[in-house]
Coordinates of C-alpha atoms in Angstrom, one line a residue:
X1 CA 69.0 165.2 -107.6
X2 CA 70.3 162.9 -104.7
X3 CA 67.3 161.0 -103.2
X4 CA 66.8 161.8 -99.5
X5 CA 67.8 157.8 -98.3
X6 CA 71.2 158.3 -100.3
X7 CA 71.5 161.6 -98.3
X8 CA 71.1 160.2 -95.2
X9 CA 73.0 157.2 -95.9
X10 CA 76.1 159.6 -96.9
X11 CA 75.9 161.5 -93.4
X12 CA 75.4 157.9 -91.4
X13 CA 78.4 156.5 -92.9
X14 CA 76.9 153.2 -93.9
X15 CA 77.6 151.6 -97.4
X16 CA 74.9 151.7 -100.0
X17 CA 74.5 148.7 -102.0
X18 CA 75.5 150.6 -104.8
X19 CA 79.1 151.7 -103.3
X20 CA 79.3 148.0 -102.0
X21 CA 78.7 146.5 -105.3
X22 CA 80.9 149.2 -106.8
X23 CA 83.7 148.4 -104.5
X24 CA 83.6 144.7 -105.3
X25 CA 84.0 145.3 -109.1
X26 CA 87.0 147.9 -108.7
X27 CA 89.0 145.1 -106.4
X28 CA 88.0 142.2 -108.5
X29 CA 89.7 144.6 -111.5
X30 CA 92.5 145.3 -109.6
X31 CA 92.7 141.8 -108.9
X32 CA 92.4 140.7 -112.6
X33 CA 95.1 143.5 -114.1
X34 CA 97.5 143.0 -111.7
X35 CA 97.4 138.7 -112.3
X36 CA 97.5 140.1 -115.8
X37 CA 100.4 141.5 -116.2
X38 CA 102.3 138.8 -114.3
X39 CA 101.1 136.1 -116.4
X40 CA 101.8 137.7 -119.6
X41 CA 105.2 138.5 -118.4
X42 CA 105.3 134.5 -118.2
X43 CA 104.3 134.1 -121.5
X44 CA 106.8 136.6 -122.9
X45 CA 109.3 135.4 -121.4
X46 CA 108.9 131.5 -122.7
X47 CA 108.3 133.1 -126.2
X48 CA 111.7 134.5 -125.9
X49 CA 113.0 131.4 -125.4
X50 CA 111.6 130.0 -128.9
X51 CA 111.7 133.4 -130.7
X52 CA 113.2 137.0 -130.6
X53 CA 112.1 138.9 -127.7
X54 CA 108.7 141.4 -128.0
X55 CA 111.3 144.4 -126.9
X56 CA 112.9 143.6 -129.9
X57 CA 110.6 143.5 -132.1
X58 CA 109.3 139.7 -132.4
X59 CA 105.8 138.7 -132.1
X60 CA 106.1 134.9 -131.2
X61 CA 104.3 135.5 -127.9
X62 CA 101.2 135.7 -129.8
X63 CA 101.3 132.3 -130.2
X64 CA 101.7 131.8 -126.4
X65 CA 98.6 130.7 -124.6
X66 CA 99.6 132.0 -121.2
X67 CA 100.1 135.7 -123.0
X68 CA 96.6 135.5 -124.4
X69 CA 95.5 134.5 -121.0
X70 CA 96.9 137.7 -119.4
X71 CA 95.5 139.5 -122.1
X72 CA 91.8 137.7 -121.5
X73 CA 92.6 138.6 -117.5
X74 CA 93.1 142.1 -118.3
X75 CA 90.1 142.4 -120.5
X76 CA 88.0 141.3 -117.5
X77 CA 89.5 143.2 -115.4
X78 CA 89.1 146.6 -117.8
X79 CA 85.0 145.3 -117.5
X80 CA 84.9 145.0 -114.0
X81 CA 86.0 149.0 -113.7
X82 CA 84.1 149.9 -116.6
X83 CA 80.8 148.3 -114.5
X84 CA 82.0 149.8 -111.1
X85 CA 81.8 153.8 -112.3
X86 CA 78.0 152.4 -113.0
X87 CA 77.5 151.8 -109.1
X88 CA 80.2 154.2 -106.8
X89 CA 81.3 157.5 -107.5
X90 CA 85.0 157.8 -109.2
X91 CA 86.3 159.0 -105.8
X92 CA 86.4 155.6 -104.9
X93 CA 86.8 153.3 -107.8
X94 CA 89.5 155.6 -109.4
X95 CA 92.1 155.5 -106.6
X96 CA 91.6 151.5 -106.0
X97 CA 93.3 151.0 -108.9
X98 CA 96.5 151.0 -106.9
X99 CA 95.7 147.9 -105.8
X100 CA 96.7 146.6 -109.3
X101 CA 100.0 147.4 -108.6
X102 CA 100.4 145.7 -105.2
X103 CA 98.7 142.7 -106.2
X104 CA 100.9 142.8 -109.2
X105 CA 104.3 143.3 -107.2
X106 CA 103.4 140.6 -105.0
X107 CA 102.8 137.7 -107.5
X108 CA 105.9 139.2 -109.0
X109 CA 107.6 138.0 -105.3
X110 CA 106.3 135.0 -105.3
X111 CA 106.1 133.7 -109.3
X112 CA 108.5 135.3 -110.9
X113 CA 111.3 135.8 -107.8
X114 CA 111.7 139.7 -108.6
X115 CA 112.5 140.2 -105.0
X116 CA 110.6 143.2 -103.1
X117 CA 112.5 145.5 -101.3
X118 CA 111.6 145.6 -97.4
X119 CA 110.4 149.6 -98.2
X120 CA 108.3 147.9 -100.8
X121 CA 106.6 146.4 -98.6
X122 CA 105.5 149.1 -96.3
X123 CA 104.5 151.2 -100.0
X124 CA 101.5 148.2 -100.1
X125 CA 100.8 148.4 -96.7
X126 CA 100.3 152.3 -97.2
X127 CA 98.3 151.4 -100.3
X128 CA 95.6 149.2 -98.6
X129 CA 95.5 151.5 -95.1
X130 CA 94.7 154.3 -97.7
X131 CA 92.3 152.6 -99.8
X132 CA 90.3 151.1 -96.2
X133 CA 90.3 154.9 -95.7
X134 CA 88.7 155.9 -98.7
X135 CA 86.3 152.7 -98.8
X136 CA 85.1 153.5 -95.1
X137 CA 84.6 157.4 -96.2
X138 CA 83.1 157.2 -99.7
X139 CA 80.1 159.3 -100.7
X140 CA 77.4 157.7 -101.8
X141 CA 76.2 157.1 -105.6
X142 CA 73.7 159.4 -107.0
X143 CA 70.1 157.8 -107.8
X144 CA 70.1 158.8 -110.9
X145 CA 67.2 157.5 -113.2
X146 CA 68.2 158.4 -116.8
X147 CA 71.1 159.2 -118.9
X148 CA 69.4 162.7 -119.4
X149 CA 70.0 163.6 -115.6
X150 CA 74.3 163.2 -116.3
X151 CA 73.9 165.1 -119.4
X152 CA 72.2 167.8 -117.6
X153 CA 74.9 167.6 -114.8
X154 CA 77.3 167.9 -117.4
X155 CA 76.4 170.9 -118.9
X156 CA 76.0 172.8 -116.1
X157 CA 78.4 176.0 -115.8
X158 CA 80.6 174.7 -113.4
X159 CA 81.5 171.5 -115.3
X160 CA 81.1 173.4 -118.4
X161 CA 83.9 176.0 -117.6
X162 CA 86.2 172.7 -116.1
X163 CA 85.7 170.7 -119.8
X164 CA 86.8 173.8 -121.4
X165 CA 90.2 175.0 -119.2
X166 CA 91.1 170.5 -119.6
X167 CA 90.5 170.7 -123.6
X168 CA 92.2 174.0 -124.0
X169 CA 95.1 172.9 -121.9
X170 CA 95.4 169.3 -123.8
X171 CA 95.0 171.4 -127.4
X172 CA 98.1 174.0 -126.0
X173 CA 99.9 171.0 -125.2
X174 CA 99.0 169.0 -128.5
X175 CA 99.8 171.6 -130.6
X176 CA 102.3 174.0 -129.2
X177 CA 104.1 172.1 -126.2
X178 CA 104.5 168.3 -127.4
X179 CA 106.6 169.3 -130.6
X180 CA 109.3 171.3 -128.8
X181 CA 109.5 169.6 -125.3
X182 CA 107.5 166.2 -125.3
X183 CA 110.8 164.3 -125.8
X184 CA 112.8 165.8 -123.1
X185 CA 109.6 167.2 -120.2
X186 CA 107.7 163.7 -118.8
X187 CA 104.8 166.0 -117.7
X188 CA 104.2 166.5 -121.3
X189 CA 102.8 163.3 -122.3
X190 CA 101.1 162.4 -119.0
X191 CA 99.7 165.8 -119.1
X192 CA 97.7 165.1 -122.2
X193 CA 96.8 161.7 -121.4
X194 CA 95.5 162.7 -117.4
X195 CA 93.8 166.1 -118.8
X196 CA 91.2 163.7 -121.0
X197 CA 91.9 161.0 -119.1
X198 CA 89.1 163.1 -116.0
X199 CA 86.9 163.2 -119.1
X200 CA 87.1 159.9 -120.3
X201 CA 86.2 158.5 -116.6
X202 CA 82.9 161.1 -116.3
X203 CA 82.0 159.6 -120.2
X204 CA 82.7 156.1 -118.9
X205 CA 80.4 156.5 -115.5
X206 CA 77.6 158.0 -118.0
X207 CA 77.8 155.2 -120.5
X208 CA 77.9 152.4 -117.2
X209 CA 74.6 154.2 -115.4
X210 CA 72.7 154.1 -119.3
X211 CA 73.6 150.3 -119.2
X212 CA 72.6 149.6 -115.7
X213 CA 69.3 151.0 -116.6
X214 CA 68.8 149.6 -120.1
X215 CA 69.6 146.3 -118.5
X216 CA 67.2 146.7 -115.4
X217 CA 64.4 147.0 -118.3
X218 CA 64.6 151.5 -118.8
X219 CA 65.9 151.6 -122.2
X220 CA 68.6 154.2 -123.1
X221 CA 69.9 153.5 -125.6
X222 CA 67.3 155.8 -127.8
X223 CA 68.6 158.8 -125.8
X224 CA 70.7 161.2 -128.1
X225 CA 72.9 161.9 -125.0
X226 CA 73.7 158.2 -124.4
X227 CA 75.8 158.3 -128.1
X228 CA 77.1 161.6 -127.4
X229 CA 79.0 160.5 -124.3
X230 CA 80.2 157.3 -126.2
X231 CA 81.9 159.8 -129.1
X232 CA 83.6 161.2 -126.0
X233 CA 84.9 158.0 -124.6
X234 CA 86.1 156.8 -128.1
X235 CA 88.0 160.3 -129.2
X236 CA 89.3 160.7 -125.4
X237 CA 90.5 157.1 -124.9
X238 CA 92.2 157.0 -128.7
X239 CA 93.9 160.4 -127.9
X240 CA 95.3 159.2 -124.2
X241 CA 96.3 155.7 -125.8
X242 CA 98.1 157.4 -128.1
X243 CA 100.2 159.7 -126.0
X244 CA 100.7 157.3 -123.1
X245 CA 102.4 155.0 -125.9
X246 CA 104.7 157.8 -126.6
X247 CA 105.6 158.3 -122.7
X248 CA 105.8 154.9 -122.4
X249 CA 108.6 154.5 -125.2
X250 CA 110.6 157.8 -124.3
X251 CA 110.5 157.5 -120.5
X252 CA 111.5 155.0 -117.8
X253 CA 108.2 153.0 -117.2
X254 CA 108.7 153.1 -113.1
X255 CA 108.8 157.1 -113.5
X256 CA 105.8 156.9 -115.5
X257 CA 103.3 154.7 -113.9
X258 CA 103.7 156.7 -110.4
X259 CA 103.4 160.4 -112.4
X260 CA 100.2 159.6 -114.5
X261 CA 99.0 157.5 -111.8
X262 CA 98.6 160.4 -109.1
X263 CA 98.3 163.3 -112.0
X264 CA 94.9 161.1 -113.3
X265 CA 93.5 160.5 -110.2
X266 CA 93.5 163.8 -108.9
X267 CA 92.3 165.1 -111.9
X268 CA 89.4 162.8 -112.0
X269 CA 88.5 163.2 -108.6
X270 CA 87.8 167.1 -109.2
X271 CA 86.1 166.3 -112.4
X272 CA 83.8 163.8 -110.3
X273 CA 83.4 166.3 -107.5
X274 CA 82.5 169.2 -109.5
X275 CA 79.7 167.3 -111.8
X276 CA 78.6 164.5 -109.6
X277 CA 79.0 166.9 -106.5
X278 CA 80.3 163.8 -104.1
X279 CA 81.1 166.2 -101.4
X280 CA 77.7 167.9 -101.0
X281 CA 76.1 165.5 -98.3
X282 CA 79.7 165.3 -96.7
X283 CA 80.8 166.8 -93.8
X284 CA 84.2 168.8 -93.7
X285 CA 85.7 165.4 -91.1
X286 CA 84.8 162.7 -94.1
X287 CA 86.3 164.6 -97.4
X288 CA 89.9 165.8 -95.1
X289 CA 89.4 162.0 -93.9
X290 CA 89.4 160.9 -97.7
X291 CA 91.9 163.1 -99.0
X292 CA 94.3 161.7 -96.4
X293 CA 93.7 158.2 -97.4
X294 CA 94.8 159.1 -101.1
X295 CA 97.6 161.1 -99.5
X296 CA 98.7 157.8 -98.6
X297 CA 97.8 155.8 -101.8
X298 CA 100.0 158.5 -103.2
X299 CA 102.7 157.7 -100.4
X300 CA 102.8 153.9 -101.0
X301 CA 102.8 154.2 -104.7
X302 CA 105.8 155.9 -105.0
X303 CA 107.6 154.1 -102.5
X304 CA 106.8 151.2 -104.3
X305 CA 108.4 152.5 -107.7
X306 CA 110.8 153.8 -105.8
X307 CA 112.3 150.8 -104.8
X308 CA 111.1 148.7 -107.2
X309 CA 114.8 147.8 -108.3
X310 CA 116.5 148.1 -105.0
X311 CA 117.6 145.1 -102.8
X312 CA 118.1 144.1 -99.3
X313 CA 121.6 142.4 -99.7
X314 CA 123.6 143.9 -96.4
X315 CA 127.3 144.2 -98.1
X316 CA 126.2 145.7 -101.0
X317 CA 127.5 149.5 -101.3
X318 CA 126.2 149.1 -105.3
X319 CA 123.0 148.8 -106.9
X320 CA 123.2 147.3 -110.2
X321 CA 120.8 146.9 -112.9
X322 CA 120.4 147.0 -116.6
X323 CA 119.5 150.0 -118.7
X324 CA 116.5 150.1 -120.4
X325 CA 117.9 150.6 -123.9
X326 CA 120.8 147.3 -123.6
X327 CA 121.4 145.4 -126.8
X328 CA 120.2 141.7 -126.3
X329 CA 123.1 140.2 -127.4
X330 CA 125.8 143.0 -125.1
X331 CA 125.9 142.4 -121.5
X332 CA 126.1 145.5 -119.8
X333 CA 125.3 147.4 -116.4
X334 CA 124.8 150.8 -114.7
X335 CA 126.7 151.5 -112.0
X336 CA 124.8 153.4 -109.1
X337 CA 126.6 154.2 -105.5
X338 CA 124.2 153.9 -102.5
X339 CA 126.0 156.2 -100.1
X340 CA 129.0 158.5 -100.0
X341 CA 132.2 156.8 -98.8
X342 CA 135.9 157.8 -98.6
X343 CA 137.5 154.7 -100.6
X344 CA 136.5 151.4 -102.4
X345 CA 137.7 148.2 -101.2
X346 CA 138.8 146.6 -104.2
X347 CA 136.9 142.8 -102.8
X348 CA 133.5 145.3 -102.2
X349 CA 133.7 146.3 -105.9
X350 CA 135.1 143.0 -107.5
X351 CA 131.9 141.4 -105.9
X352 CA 129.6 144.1 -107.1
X353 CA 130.6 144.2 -110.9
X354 CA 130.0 141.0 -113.5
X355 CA 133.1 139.0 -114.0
X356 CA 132.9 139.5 -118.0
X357 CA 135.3 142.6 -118.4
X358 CA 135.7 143.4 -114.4
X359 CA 138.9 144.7 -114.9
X360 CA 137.9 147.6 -117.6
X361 CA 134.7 148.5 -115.4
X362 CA 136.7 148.8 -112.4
X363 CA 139.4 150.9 -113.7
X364 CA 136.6 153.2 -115.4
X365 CA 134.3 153.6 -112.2
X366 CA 137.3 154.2 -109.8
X367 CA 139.0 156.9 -112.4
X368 CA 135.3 158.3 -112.0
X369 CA 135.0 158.3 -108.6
X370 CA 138.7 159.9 -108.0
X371 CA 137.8 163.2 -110.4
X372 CA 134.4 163.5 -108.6
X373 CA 133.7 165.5 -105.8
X374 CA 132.3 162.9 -103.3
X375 CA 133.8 162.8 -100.1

């Protein structure tokens, strides 16, 4: 049960030191997963240089400090969130973790000049006004003081009946979905990995409360419930690893990471509100308040993929870029039109193809372009 300073706390609006410490952990993850990515990037790309490339199947970047320092980054990073669901609820850790993505499209600008599109921009201005949202409007943690109080949240009917429809649904999926349509349906795989993915992040904020009281001298770690929740984190977190591999390999990463993104939050903000019941010292102005604020997480995330691979050069009508499946040694494009026009000036699309082979990609984009129906 809530104590009655948390309560009032939650209807003042000020920040327990809980939620603040909570908060600082989830950005300082963010911070450390979205440098991670960046700087392993780095190393992979001077392993390439000395080696075959890790798309390809060479493994000289594990010889590459700076891709072991990504890796160490991302570890931390993974710590910090684990420690945050220990402090503030998962309605506001989960959906900070969209700051990974602008801090890691940003050094991205600046380090590796992978240029961001002007509408890429405003998708990480949407991300931090939504996240502000959700920090100024977060309910306040539980004082919870053992692991026995989650596990008696957690078997109460309402979570109860919510654990059994997300491990039905995942089996269905596993079992009857996945073998006939989980090459050709996206919502397949994420599905899977979002459904357990709710229940991974309830195990995870169990396991981080047992440790923060085992650590401030309340041993839990003789508690029968303490173990249970870690079987659930270790069969959940195999399981999602595991199918977001195989999304991940079949599927265009920037469709991906926006999908499972929204489809895991949401799913683990109703998991948190229906065991930790965040909303119950909330009024009806802070949870439409919050929702709106990951309305427009949601917004800028997708913008962001969105446009991930778009440019601002004025004169081009063509957007170019490679496929994800090109052989390292072929050079070749996809050819993409912008917006609808009447005719192709032969200097626009000179300047937008490569010079190796122009003349045969030319004559094959403007044979398709006369047989289509564009106008």
């Amino acid at each position: 049960m809530a104590a009655p300073a948390s309560a009032a706390a939650g209807r003042g609006g000020a920040m327990s030191s809980d939620n603040a410490k909570g908060l600082v952990l989830a950005v300082s993850s963010s911070a450390f997963i979205g440098a991670s990515f960046i700087v392993k990037k780095m190393g992979l790309r001077r392993a390439a240089d000395s080696g075959v490339r890790a798309g390809y199947g060479g493994f000289s970047y594990l010889v590459e400090p700076l891709w072991w320092i990504g890796m160490i980054s991302m570890i931390v990073g993974e710590i910090a969130n684990f420690a945050a669901y220990a402090f503030a609820p998962a309605i506001l850790v989960t959906p900070l973790g969209a700051l990974s993505i602008i801090i890691s499209a940003a050094l991205a600008h600046a380090i590796l000049q992978e240029k961001l599109h002007t509408f890429g921009i405003l998708g990480c201005v949407l991300c931090v006004v939504g996240s502000i949202t959700i920090v100024l409007h977060a309910p306040q943690e539980r004082d919870i003081d053992s692991v026995k109080e989650v596990w008696d949240l957690a078997t109460e009917p309402a979570f109860l009946c919510y654990a059994a429809i997300v491990v039905a649904a995942a089996l269905v999926l596993i079992y009857f979905v996945v073998p006939h349509h989980g090459q050709t349906n996206i919502m397949v795989y994420i599905g899977v990995c979002s459904l357990l993915g709710s229940l991974t992040v309830m195990s995870v904020r169990a396991l981080g409360i047992a440790l923060k009281l085992t650590l401030s001298g309340t041993n839990q770690l003789f508690y029968p419930q303490t173990w249970a929740f870690a079987l659930i984190v270790a069969t959940c977190v195999s399981t999602q690893i595991n199918y977001l591999n195989k999304a991940l390999d079949t599927f265009n990463t920037a469709v991906v990471s926006p999908i499972y993104y929204v489809m895991f939050t949401s799913l683990t903000i109703i998991a948190s509100v229906i065991m930790f019941k965040d909303w119950d010292h909330q009024n009806p102005t802070q949870i439409v308040t919050e929702m709106c604020g990951f309305m427009t997480i949601l917004s800028g995330t997708f913008l962001l993929h969105k446009t991930k691979d778009m440019t601002d050069s004025p004169g081009q009508s063509l957007l170019t870029r490679r496929p994800k499946h090109a052989s390292q040694n072929a050079f070749a494009i996809e050819v993409m039109p912008l917006k609808c026009q009447d005719y192709i000036d032969d200097e626009t699309l000179t300047l937008s193809l490569p010079k190796v082979e122009n003349g045969y990609l030319k004559e094959e984009y403007l044979l398709r372009y006369k047989d289509s129906s564009i106008v």
